[in-house]
Tab-separated table of C-alpha atoms in Angstrom:
chain	number	residue	atom	x	y	z
A	50	UNK	CA	-0.025	-0.004	-0.042
A	51	UNK	CA	2.800	2.643	0.521
A	52	UNK	CA	2.814	3.253	-2.982
A	53	UNK	CA	-0.567	4.361	-2.953
A	54	UNK	CA	0.455	7.278	-0.724
A	55	UNK	CA	3.978	8.276	-1.722
A	56	UNK	CA	3.382	10.563	-4.913
A	57	UNK	CA	3.644	14.136	-5.200
A	58	UNK	CA	0.284	15.652	-3.804
A	59	UNK	CA	-2.390	16.006	-6.563
A	60	UNK	CA	-4.936	17.406	-4.644
A	61	UNK	CA	-4.136	20.927	-4.581
A	62	UNK	CA	-4.040	21.121	-8.343
A	63	UNK	CA	-7.423	19.656	-8.828
A	64	UNK	CA	-9.620	22.284	-7.479
A	65	UNK	CA	-12.325	20.026	-6.226
A	66	UNK	CA	-14.221	21.179	-3.431
A	67	UNK	CA	-12.852	19.804	-0.093
A	68	UNK	CA	-10.134	17.948	-1.491
A	69	UNK	CA	-7.667	19.743	0.364
A	70	UNK	CA	-9.050	18.933	4.112
A	71	UNK	CA	-9.037	15.444	5.429
A	72	UNK	CA	-12.091	13.739	6.286
A	73	UNK	CA	-12.812	11.743	9.424
A	74	UNK	CA	-12.734	8.031	8.102
A	75	UNK	CA	-15.838	6.989	9.832
A	76	UNK	CA	-18.073	9.460	7.451
A	77	UNK	CA	-16.585	8.265	4.805
A	78	UNK	CA	-18.830	6.946	2.038
A	79	UNK	CA	-17.612	5.745	-1.452
A	80	UNK	CA	-19.894	4.624	-4.473
A	81	UNK	CA	-18.782	1.961	-6.297
A	82	UNK	CA	-20.621	1.477	-9.883
A	83	UNK	CA	-20.020	-1.246	-12.058
A	84	UNK	CA	-20.170	-1.974	-15.907
A	85	UNK	CA	-22.892	-3.999	-14.831
A	86	UNK	CA	-24.093	-5.843	-11.635
A	87	UNK	CA	-24.558	-9.475	-12.434
A	88	UNK	CA	-21.146	-10.168	-13.949
A	89	UNK	CA	-18.625	-12.385	-11.566
A	90	UNK	CA	-15.965	-9.906	-12.747
A	91	UNK	CA	-17.706	-6.816	-10.973
A	92	UNK	CA	-18.930	-8.990	-8.166
A	93	UNK	CA	-15.651	-10.108	-7.445
A	94	UNK	CA	-14.535	-6.654	-7.800
A	95	UNK	CA	-16.954	-5.471	-5.164
A	96	UNK	CA	-15.719	-8.255	-2.955
A	97	UNK	CA	-12.190	-6.646	-3.143
A	98	UNK	CA	-13.751	-3.209	-2.336
A	99	UNK	CA	-15.745	-4.224	0.435
A	100	UNK	CA	-12.558	-6.033	2.034
A	101	UNK	CA	-10.858	-2.591	1.625
A	102	UNK	CA	-13.673	-0.721	3.214
A	103	UNK	CA	-13.928	-3.175	6.291
A	104	UNK	CA	-10.138	-2.703	6.853
A	105	UNK	CA	-10.840	0.974	6.746
A	106	UNK	CA	-14.022	1.496	8.770
A	107	UNK	CA	-15.655	3.199	5.901
A	108	UNK	CA	-18.976	2.366	3.760
A	109	UNK	CA	-18.788	1.348	0.007
A	110	UNK	CA	-22.074	1.404	-1.591
A	111	UNK	CA	-22.296	-1.070	-4.727
A	112	UNK	CA	-24.919	0.197	-7.530
A	113	UNK	CA	-25.390	-0.308	-11.252
A	114	UNK	CA	-27.181	-1.418	-14.151
A	115	UNK	CA	-27.832	-5.031	-15.091
A	116	UNK	CA	-26.386	-4.743	-18.459
A	117	UNK	CA	-23.255	-3.029	-19.821
A	118	UNK	CA	-24.951	-0.088	-21.358
A	119	UNK	CA	-24.041	3.901	-21.338
A	120	UNK	CA	-27.620	4.642	-21.653
A	121	UNK	CA	-28.706	2.299	-18.630
A	122	UNK	CA	-25.468	3.347	-16.808
A	123	UNK	CA	-26.102	6.888	-16.827
A	124	UNK	CA	-29.452	7.173	-14.775
A	125	UNK	CA	-27.860	5.189	-12.113
A	126	UNK	CA	-24.960	7.445	-11.835
A	127	UNK	CA	-26.997	10.386	-11.640
A	128	UNK	CA	-28.802	8.822	-8.779
A	129	UNK	CA	-25.635	8.086	-7.233
A	130	UNK	CA	-24.388	11.657	-7.960
A	131	UNK	CA	-27.723	12.735	-6.113
A	132	UNK	CA	-26.742	10.819	-2.909
A	133	UNK	CA	-23.878	13.043	-2.654
A	134	UNK	CA	-21.113	10.275	-1.751
A	135	UNK	CA	-17.567	11.349	-0.742
A	136	UNK	CA	-16.106	9.750	-3.819
A	137	UNK	CA	-17.055	7.562	-6.688
A	138	UNK	CA	-15.385	4.349	-8.326
A	139	UNK	CA	-16.965	3.619	-11.544
A	140	UNK	CA	-16.255	1.372	-14.656
A	141	UNK	CA	-17.460	3.483	-17.489
A	142	UNK	CA	-19.438	1.727	-20.257
A	143	UNK	CA	-17.955	3.664	-23.016
A	144	UNK	CA	-14.984	6.050	-23.175
A	145	UNK	CA	-16.673	8.906	-24.765
A	146	UNK	CA	-20.511	8.720	-23.625
A	147	UNK	CA	-19.875	8.704	-20.112
A	148	UNK	CA	-17.543	11.971	-19.935
A	149	UNK	CA	-20.482	14.458	-19.532
A	150	UNK	CA	-22.235	12.424	-16.901
A	151	UNK	CA	-19.366	11.807	-14.798
A	152	UNK	CA	-18.227	15.372	-15.355
A	153	UNK	CA	-21.744	16.158	-13.331
A	154	UNK	CA	-19.899	14.512	-10.515
A	155	UNK	CA	-16.797	16.377	-10.676
A	156	UNK	CA	-18.611	20.052	-10.856
A	157	UNK	CA	-20.337	19.023	-8.018
A	158	UNK	CA	-16.850	18.331	-6.012
A	159	UNK	CA	-16.926	14.472	-5.925
A	160	UNK	CA	-13.802	12.957	-6.868
A	161	UNK	CA	-13.890	10.200	-9.837
A	162	UNK	CA	-11.775	7.328	-10.004
A	163	UNK	CA	-12.266	4.997	-12.831
A	164	UNK	CA	-11.809	1.057	-12.289
A	165	UNK	CA	-11.470	-1.447	-15.323
A	166	UNK	CA	-12.535	0.806	-18.065
A	167	UNK	CA	-11.638	4.614	-18.583
A	168	UNK	CA	-13.032	7.600	-20.191
A	169	UNK	CA	-11.414	10.021	-22.978
A	170	UNK	CA	-7.831	8.443	-23.327
A	171	UNK	CA	-7.399	7.126	-19.659
A	172	UNK	CA	-4.566	9.788	-19.315
A	173	UNK	CA	-5.944	11.839	-16.457
A	174	UNK	CA	-4.941	15.006	-14.737
A	175	UNK	CA	-2.883	16.065	-17.795
A	176	UNK	CA	-4.683	18.987	-18.813
A	177	UNK	CA	-5.310	17.431	-22.284
A	178	UNK	CA	-8.798	16.148	-23.469
A	179	UNK	CA	-12.520	16.698	-22.249
A	180	UNK	CA	-12.197	13.730	-19.831
A	181	UNK	CA	-9.005	14.450	-17.830
A	182	UNK	CA	-10.805	14.922	-14.769
A	183	UNK	CA	-10.836	11.803	-12.823
A	184	UNK	CA	-8.042	11.474	-10.396
A	185	UNK	CA	-6.832	7.977	-11.133
A	186	UNK	CA	-7.368	4.987	-13.312
A	187	UNK	CA	-7.090	1.448	-11.546
A	188	UNK	CA	-6.955	-1.713	-13.957
A	189	UNK	CA	-5.326	-4.501	-15.633
A	190	UNK	CA	-2.825	-3.512	-18.227
A	191	UNK	CA	-5.385	-4.616	-20.997
A	192	UNK	CA	-2.917	-3.658	-24.058
A	193	UNK	CA	-0.485	-6.074	-22.116
A	194	UNK	CA	-3.140	-8.614	-21.768
A	195	UNK	CA	-3.947	-8.903	-25.528
A	196	UNK	CA	-0.308	-9.063	-26.037
A	197	UNK	CA	-0.175	-12.170	-23.729
A	198	UNK	CA	-3.205	-13.596	-25.443
A	199	UNK	CA	-1.276	-13.164	-28.889
A	200	UNK	CA	2.045	-14.925	-27.859
A	201	UNK	CA	-0.103	-17.732	-26.287
A	202	UNK	CA	-2.016	-18.155	-29.275
A	203	UNK	CA	1.209	-18.025	-31.523
A	204	UNK	CA	2.964	-20.830	-29.448
A	205	UNK	CA	-0.373	-23.007	-29.641
A	206	UNK	CA	-0.662	-22.615	-33.443
A	207	UNK	CA	2.991	-22.883	-34.194
A	208	UNK	CA	3.660	-19.349	-35.548
A	209	UNK	CA	1.780	-19.532	-38.598
A	210	UNK	CA	-1.751	-19.319	-39.933
A	211	UNK	CA	-4.917	-17.107	-39.796
A	212	UNK	CA	-6.798	-15.752	-36.776
A	213	UNK	CA	-8.842	-13.260	-35.932
A	214	UNK	CA	-10.559	-11.193	-33.147
A	215	UNK	CA	-14.259	-11.696	-31.552
A	216	UNK	CA	-14.761	-8.250	-30.151
A	217	UNK	CA	-18.174	-6.382	-28.727
A	218	UNK	CA	-18.061	-3.062	-30.293
A	219	UNK	CA	-15.848	0.126	-30.790
A	220	UNK	CA	-15.655	2.438	-27.864
A	221	UNK	CA	-15.325	0.122	-24.810
A	222	UNK	CA	-11.897	0.879	-23.515
A	223	UNK	CA	-10.986	-2.205	-22.166
A	224	UNK	CA	-11.843	-4.407	-25.229
A	225	UNK	CA	-10.501	-1.900	-27.858
A	226	UNK	CA	-6.959	-2.176	-25.888
A	227	UNK	CA	-6.911	-5.704	-25.468
A	228	UNK	CA	-7.707	-6.085	-29.534
A	229	UNK	CA	-4.896	-3.269	-29.954
A	230	UNK	CA	-2.171	-5.454	-27.761
A	231	UNK	CA	-3.142	-8.595	-29.601
A	232	UNK	CA	-2.818	-7.013	-33.298
A	233	UNK	CA	0.388	-5.451	-32.093
A	234	UNK	CA	1.979	-8.173	-30.840
A	235	UNK	CA	1.286	-10.121	-33.814
A	236	UNK	CA	2.485	-7.471	-36.362
A	237	UNK	CA	5.822	-6.853	-34.349
A	238	UNK	CA	6.823	-10.570	-33.578
A	239	UNK	CA	4.622	-12.888	-35.619
A	240	UNK	CA	5.047	-12.367	-39.671
A	241	UNK	CA	3.606	-15.445	-40.660
A	242	UNK	CA	0.289	-15.192	-38.878
A	243	UNK	CA	-2.214	-13.182	-40.408
A	244	UNK	CA	-4.894	-11.424	-38.376
A	245	UNK	CA	-8.199	-11.192	-40.428
A	246	UNK	CA	-10.676	-8.419	-39.896
A	247	UNK	CA	-12.380	-8.079	-36.183
A	248	UNK	CA	-15.605	-9.267	-36.046
A	249	UNK	CA	-18.070	-7.229	-33.578
A	250	UNK	CA	-20.874	-8.918	-31.907
A	251	UNK	CA	-22.615	-6.359	-29.468
A	252	UNK	CA	-21.939	-8.989	-26.749
A	253	UNK	CA	-24.188	-11.456	-28.417
A	254	UNK	CA	-22.648	-14.918	-28.087
A	255	UNK	CA	-25.054	-16.397	-30.987
A	256	UNK	CA	-23.777	-13.552	-33.262
A	257	UNK	CA	-20.360	-14.543	-32.480
A	258	UNK	CA	-20.778	-18.030	-33.324
A	259	UNK	CA	-22.383	-17.208	-36.372
A	260	UNK	CA	-19.726	-14.833	-37.297
A	261	UNK	CA	-17.179	-17.762	-36.883
A	262	UNK	CA	-19.007	-20.081	-39.334
A	263	UNK	CA	-18.947	-16.836	-42.049
A	264	UNK	CA	-15.018	-16.719	-41.203
A	265	UNK	CA	-14.602	-20.306	-41.535
A	266	UNK	CA	-16.698	-20.279	-45.055
A	267	UNK	CA	-14.109	-17.737	-46.191
A	268	UNK	CA	-11.130	-19.035	-44.661
A	269	UNK	CA	-11.276	-22.630	-43.862
A	270	UNK	CA	-7.956	-22.774	-42.622
A	271	UNK	CA	-8.675	-20.456	-39.873
A	272	UNK	CA	-6.538	-21.431	-36.813
A	273	UNK	CA	-7.437	-19.073	-34.192
A	274	UNK	CA	-9.844	-17.062	-32.409
A	275	UNK	CA	-9.497	-14.476	-29.572
A	276	UNK	CA	-12.292	-13.404	-27.667
A	277	UNK	CA	-11.704	-9.943	-26.170
A	278	UNK	CA	-14.328	-10.652	-23.792
A	279	UNK	CA	-16.058	-13.826	-22.321
A	280	UNK	CA	-19.052	-13.515	-24.222
A	281	UNK	CA	-17.103	-12.982	-27.712
A	282	UNK	CA	-14.727	-16.209	-26.580
A	283	UNK	CA	-17.575	-18.564	-25.901
A	284	UNK	CA	-19.931	-17.641	-28.648
A	285	UNK	CA	-16.848	-18.027	-31.191
A	286	UNK	CA	-16.107	-21.249	-29.229
A	287	UNK	CA	-19.502	-22.524	-29.734
A	288	UNK	CA	-18.960	-21.823	-33.423
A	289	UNK	CA	-16.026	-23.958	-33.398
A	290	UNK	CA	-17.544	-26.657	-31.862
A	291	UNK	CA	-20.448	-26.509	-34.103
A	292	UNK	CA	-18.448	-26.879	-36.750
A	293	UNK	CA	-16.316	-30.055	-35.871
A	294	UNK	CA	-13.221	-27.626	-35.442
A	295	UNK	CA	-12.365	-28.044	-31.722
A	296	UNK	CA	-8.988	-29.992	-32.940
A	297	UNK	CA	-8.005	-27.490	-35.462
A	298	UNK	CA	-8.863	-23.799	-34.016
A	299	UNK	CA	-7.381	-22.342	-30.799
A	300	UNK	CA	-9.849	-20.096	-28.882
A	301	UNK	CA	-8.380	-18.010	-26.166
A	302	UNK	CA	-10.894	-15.991	-23.961
A	303	UNK	CA	-10.368	-13.024	-21.886
A	304	UNK	CA	-11.688	-13.094	-18.316
A	305	UNK	CA	-12.286	-16.248	-15.817
A	306	UNK	CA	-15.719	-16.736	-14.227
A	307	UNK	CA	-16.361	-19.832	-12.571
A	308	UNK	CA	-17.585	-21.596	-15.604
A	309	UNK	CA	-14.264	-21.202	-17.464
A	310	UNK	CA	-12.996	-24.120	-15.402
A	311	UNK	CA	-15.402	-26.532	-17.325
A	312	UNK	CA	-14.720	-24.775	-20.584
A	313	UNK	CA	-10.989	-25.043	-20.474
A	314	UNK	CA	-11.464	-28.765	-18.991
A	315	UNK	CA	-13.793	-29.896	-21.883
A	316	UNK	CA	-11.560	-28.048	-24.467
A	317	UNK	CA	-14.117	-25.621	-25.528
A	318	UNK	CA	-11.819	-22.917	-24.753
A	319	UNK	CA	-7.851	-23.176	-24.994
A	320	UNK	CA	-6.858	-20.728	-22.542
A	321	UNK	CA	-8.128	-17.641	-20.636
A	322	UNK	CA	-6.604	-14.488	-19.635
A	323	UNK	CA	-7.709	-13.753	-16.087
A	324	UNK	CA	-7.473	-10.487	-14.559
A	325	UNK	CA	-7.433	-9.546	-10.795
A	326	UNK	CA	-10.626	-7.759	-10.158
A	327	UNK	CA	-10.490	-7.994	-6.323
A	328	UNK	CA	-7.355	-6.036	-6.414
A	329	UNK	CA	-8.746	-3.393	-8.783
A	330	UNK	CA	-11.516	-2.938	-6.187
A	331	UNK	CA	-9.202	-2.870	-3.275
A	332	UNK	CA	-6.639	-0.616	-4.759
A	333	UNK	CA	-9.676	1.634	-5.802
A	334	UNK	CA	-11.233	2.036	-2.331
A	335	UNK	CA	-7.697	2.325	-0.953
A	336	UNK	CA	-6.846	5.096	-3.403
A	337	UNK	CA	-10.100	6.938	-2.795
A	338	UNK	CA	-9.753	6.949	0.949
A	339	UNK	CA	-6.150	8.164	0.575
A	340	UNK	CA	-7.592	11.139	-1.629
A	341	UNK	CA	-10.061	11.976	1.107
A	342	UNK	CA	-7.764	11.810	3.963
A	343	UNK	CA	-5.539	14.301	2.487
A	344	UNK	CA	-3.006	11.904	0.630
A	345	UNK	CA	-2.117	11.458	-3.092
A	346	UNK	CA	-2.273	8.458	-5.477
A	347	UNK	CA	-0.622	7.779	-8.629
A	348	UNK	CA	-2.689	8.655	-11.547
A	349	UNK	CA	-2.482	5.477	-13.045
A	350	UNK	CA	-2.157	1.664	-11.001
A	351	UNK	CA	-1.844	-1.380	-13.060
A	352	UNK	CA	-3.046	-5.111	-11.844
A	353	UNK	CA	-1.642	-8.339	-13.215
A	354	UNK	CA	-2.747	-11.224	-15.135
A	355	UNK	CA	-2.790	-15.047	-14.685
A	356	UNK	CA	-3.100	-17.322	-17.919
A	357	UNK	CA	-5.439	-20.102	-17.047
A	358	UNK	CA	-5.078	-23.454	-19.310
A	359	UNK	CA	-5.588	-27.221	-19.103
A	360	UNK	CA	-2.133	-27.438	-17.369
A	361	UNK	CA	-2.945	-25.461	-14.531
A	362	UNK	CA	-6.595	-24.794	-14.255
A	363	UNK	CA	-7.171	-27.572	-11.545
A	364	UNK	CA	-4.360	-26.028	-9.362
A	365	UNK	CA	-5.296	-24.735	-5.983
A	366	UNK	CA	-2.748	-21.538	-6.500
A	367	UNK	CA	-4.607	-21.005	-9.490
A	368	UNK	CA	-8.334	-21.205	-7.862
A	369	UNK	CA	-7.914	-17.689	-6.336
A	370	UNK	CA	-7.816	-15.661	-9.865
A	371	UNK	CA	-11.220	-17.560	-10.857
A	372	UNK	CA	-14.026	-14.910	-10.363
A	373	UNK	CA	-16.766	-16.180	-8.041
A	374	UNK	CA	-20.329	-14.545	-7.372
């Protein structure tokens, strides 16, 4: 935790009402607004946030929409702002559309920290862009995670062949970056692997499955699919299974809910890149607390990844990285 409170003080430069004065911890209430409330990733993040809250003796309220959608997240955020929490931790559901809703919190003197996803370019407190006002961004290095997926894919397919990314839609910071990292790693280090056009599925697993079939029809030799989120991966994997190509096509998923164990053990998915959402929630609350008690925090805090595959998915040491509800 020491690294959370050693940085040069940011509070005086922000101009947020009340930031310069430390608060009594027993009166601190922090709102955690997830991308959606029903996903094991965010449920696990909340578990880490609540652990931090318990250690600090403060209150963290978990409130969000049931779908990952800026249209649904905005009224939830408005209700949170109306309740005047001391700070807001939020996973914005769109990097552009959530700027103005979050600005309303900022203008009312409520410090904002984004977790998992970001607004604008994710580079805060630099005086550039419309969305530089959040105090910090705490998340996995999604570009690094995409690169990790590319390296594993390349190894599995022998460094040659055609692959593609199954993604949700443009504008979601995390999945955009995972795709970016995957493509950059392939372009820089695996010249014999051709990355085909990305398929966007709007988080619809059935559409992801049919998209695989369409790609297969155009490229019968397709060797791999990287799902930039779980629904993308599982949808594509179902397409692979339905086409009888499980032995020929490598599928890599991003994220690791409990169900991923069965998916890996059955061979439906070859590997999953597990984030550490409990750490994101824990560091998010600790960062907000540091700000509210007159300390300073880095504008960016990264958490790690663990690759799950058939060789380690049953290990007790790996079980802690599987998201649970």
